[in-house]
Coordinates of C-alpha atoms (C1' of nucleotides) in Angstrom, one line a residue:
Chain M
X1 CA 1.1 -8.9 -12.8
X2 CA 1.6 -6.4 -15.5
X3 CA -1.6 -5.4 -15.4
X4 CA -2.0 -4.9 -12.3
X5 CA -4.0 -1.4 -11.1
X6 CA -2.3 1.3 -11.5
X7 CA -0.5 3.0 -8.6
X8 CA -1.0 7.1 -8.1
X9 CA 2.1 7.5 -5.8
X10 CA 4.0 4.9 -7.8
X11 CA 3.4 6.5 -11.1
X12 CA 6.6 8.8 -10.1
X13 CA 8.8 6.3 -10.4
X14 CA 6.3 5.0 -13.1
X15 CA 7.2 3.7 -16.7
X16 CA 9.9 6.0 -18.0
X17 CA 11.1 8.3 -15.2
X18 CA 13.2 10.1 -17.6
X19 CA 12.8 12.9 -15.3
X20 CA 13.7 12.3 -11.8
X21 CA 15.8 10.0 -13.3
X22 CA 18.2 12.9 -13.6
X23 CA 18.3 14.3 -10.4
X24 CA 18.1 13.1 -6.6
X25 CA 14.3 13.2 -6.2
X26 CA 15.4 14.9 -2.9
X27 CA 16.5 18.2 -4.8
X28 CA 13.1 18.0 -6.4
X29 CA 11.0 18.3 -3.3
X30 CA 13.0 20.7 -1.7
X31 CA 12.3 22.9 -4.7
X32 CA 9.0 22.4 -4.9
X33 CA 8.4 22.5 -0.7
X34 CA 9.3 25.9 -1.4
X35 CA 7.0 26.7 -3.7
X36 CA 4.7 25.1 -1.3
X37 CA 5.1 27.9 1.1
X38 CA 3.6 29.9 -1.1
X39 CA 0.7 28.1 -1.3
X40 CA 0.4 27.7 2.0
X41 CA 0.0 30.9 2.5
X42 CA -2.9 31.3 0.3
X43 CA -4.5 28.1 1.6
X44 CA -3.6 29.6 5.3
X45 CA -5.9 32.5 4.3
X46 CA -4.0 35.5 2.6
X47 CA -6.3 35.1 -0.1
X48 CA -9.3 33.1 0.3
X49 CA -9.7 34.7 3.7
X50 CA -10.4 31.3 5.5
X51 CA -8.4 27.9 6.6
X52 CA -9.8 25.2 4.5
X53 CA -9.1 22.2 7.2
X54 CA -12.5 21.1 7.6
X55 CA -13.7 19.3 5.0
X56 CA -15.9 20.2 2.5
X57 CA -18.4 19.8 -0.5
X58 CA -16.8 20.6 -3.5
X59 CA -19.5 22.9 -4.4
X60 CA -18.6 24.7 -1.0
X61 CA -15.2 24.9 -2.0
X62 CA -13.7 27.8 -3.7
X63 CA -14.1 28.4 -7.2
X64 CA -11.3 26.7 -9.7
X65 CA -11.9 30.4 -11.4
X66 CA -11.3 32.3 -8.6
X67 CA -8.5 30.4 -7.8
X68 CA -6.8 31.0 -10.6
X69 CA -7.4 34.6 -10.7
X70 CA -6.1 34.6 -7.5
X71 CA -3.3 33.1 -8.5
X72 CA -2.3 34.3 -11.5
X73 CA -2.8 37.6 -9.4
X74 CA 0.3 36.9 -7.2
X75 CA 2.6 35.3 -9.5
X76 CA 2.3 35.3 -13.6
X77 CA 5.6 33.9 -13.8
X78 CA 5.0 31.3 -11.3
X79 CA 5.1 28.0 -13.3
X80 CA 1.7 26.1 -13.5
X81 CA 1.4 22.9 -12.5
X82 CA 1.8 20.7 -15.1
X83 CA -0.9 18.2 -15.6
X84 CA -1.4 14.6 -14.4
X85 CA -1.6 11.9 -16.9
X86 CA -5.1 11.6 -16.6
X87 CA -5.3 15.1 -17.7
X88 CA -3.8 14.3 -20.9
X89 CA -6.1 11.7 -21.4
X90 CA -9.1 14.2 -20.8
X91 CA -8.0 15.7 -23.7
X92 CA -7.9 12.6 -25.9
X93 CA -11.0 11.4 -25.0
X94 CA -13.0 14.6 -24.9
X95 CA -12.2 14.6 -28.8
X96 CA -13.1 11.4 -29.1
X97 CA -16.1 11.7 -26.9
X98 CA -17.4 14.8 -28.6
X99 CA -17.1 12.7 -32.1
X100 CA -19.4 10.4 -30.9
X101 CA -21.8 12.2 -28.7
X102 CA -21.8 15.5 -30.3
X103 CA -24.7 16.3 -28.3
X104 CA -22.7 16.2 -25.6
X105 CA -20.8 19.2 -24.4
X106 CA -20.7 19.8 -21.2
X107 CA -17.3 19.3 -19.6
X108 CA -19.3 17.1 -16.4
X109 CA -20.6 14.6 -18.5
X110 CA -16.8 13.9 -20.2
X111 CA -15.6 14.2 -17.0
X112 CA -17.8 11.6 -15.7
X113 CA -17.6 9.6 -18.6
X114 CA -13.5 9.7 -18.2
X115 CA -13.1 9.1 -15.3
X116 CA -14.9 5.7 -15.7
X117 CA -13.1 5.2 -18.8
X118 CA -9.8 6.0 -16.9
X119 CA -10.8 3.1 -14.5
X120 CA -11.2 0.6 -16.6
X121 CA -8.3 0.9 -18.6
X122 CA -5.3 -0.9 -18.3
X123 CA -2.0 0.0 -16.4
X124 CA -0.2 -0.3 -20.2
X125 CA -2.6 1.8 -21.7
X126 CA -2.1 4.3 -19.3
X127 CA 1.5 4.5 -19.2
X128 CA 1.5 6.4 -22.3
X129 CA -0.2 9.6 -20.4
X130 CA 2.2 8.6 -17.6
X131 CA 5.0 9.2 -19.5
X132 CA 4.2 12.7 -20.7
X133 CA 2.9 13.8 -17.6
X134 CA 6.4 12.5 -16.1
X135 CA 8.2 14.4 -18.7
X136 CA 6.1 17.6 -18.2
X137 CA 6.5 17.2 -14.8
X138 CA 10.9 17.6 -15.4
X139 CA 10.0 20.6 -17.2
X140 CA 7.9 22.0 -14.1
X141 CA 10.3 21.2 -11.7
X142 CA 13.1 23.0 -13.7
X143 CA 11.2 26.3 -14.0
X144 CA 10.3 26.0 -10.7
X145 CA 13.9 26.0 -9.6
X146 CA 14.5 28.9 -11.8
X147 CA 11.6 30.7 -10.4
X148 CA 12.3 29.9 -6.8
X149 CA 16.0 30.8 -7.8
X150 CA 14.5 34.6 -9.0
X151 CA 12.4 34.7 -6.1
X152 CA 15.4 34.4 -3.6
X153 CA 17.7 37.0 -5.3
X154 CA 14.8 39.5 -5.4
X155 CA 14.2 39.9 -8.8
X156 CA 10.9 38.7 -9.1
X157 CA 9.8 41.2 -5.6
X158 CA 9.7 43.8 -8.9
X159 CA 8.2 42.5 -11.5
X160 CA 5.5 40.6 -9.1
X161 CA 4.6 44.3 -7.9
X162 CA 4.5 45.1 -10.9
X163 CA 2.0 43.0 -11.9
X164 CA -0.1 44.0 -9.2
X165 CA -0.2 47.3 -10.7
X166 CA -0.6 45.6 -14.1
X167 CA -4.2 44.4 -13.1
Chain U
dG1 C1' -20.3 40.8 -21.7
dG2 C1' -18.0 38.6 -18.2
dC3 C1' -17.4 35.6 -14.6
dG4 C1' -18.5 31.3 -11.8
dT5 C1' -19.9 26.5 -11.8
dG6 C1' -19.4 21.7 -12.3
dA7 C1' -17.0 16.9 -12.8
dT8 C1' -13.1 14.1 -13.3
dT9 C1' -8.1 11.9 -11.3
dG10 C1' -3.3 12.6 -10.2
dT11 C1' 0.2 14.8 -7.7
dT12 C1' 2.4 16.8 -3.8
dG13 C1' 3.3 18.8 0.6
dC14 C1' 2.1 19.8 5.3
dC15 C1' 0.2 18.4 9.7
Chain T
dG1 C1' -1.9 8.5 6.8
dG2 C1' -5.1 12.0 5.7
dC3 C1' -6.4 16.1 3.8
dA4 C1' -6.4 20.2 0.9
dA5 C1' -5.1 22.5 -3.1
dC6 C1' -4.4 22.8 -8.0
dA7 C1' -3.8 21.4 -12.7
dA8 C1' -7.4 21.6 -18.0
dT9 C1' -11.6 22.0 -20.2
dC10 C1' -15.9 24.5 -21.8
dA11 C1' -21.1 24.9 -22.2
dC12 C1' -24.2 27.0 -19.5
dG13 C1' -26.3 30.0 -16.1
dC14 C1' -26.6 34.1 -13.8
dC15 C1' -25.9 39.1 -12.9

DNA sequence: GGCGTGATTGTTGCC
DNA sequence: GGCAACAATCACGCC
């Protein structure tokens, strides 16, 4: 049973929920809903000019670039989200992967070899990616309080102006 | 020179 | 429940 597959939604309360171990996960989402309104607002169309409901190819979908200008546009200070465990293991493997195929490069291939990888691994091996990715994710959810915290009390209004003049 | 693309999975919130 | 967005990475292509 141990090894059973590995659970997406579960991984919250996954291996070491040293995070959301410290707070009601309640307080979490609230935070982070809030957040959400911000990026519903771009998803609504304040930035990408279009409501992305239907669905689409991912090579119709805006670019990963362009999002992140975008966003980094509105709100530098605006914690990133932090990322998911198999993130972290992209970055172990593309070393490894790199070692051994040198020749490879491109970022679609290790993708693709990855995420094949990532399926055939086992729920223990994973749980070490789950972990730091649960622990980043405590960190994210603290800034974002602080950051939603700012945004409330105004004090971020200035400085987020002010970084539309920046660029 | 600089920017966009592609490929992957996990997470999360809204409808 | 389903969908959409976004997180990192970087060689390569295009303008």
């Amino acid at each position: 049973m141990a090894k059973g597959p590995p659970k997406p939604k579960n991984s919250r309360s996954s291996p070491s929920s040293s995070a959301s171990a410290h707070e009601p996960n309640t307080k979490l989402v609230l935070k982070i809903k809030s957040n959400e309104n911000l990026r519903r607002s771009v998803r609504q169309g304040g930035v990408t000019g279009q409501r992305k409901k239907e669905y689409r190819p991912k090579s119709a979908m805006i670019s990963k670039a362009k999002q992140k200008k975008i966003h980094k546009k509105f709100d530098k200070k605006k914690p990133k989200k932090p990322p998911t465990a198999f993130f972290y293991f992209l970055e172990d493997f593309r070393k490894e992967f790199q070692e051994q195929n040198p020749d490879i490069k491109s970022m679609r291939d290790i993708g693709k070899a990855c995420g094949e990888k990532w399926k055939t691994m086992t729920y223990e091996e994973k749980v070490q990616y789950y972990d730091i990715a649960t622990e980043k994710r405590a960190e994210f959810d603290k800034a974002m309080a602080e950051y939603i915290k700012r945004q409330e009390s105004g004090e971020d209004q200035e400085s987020e102006e002010d970084s539309e003049f920046d660029e």
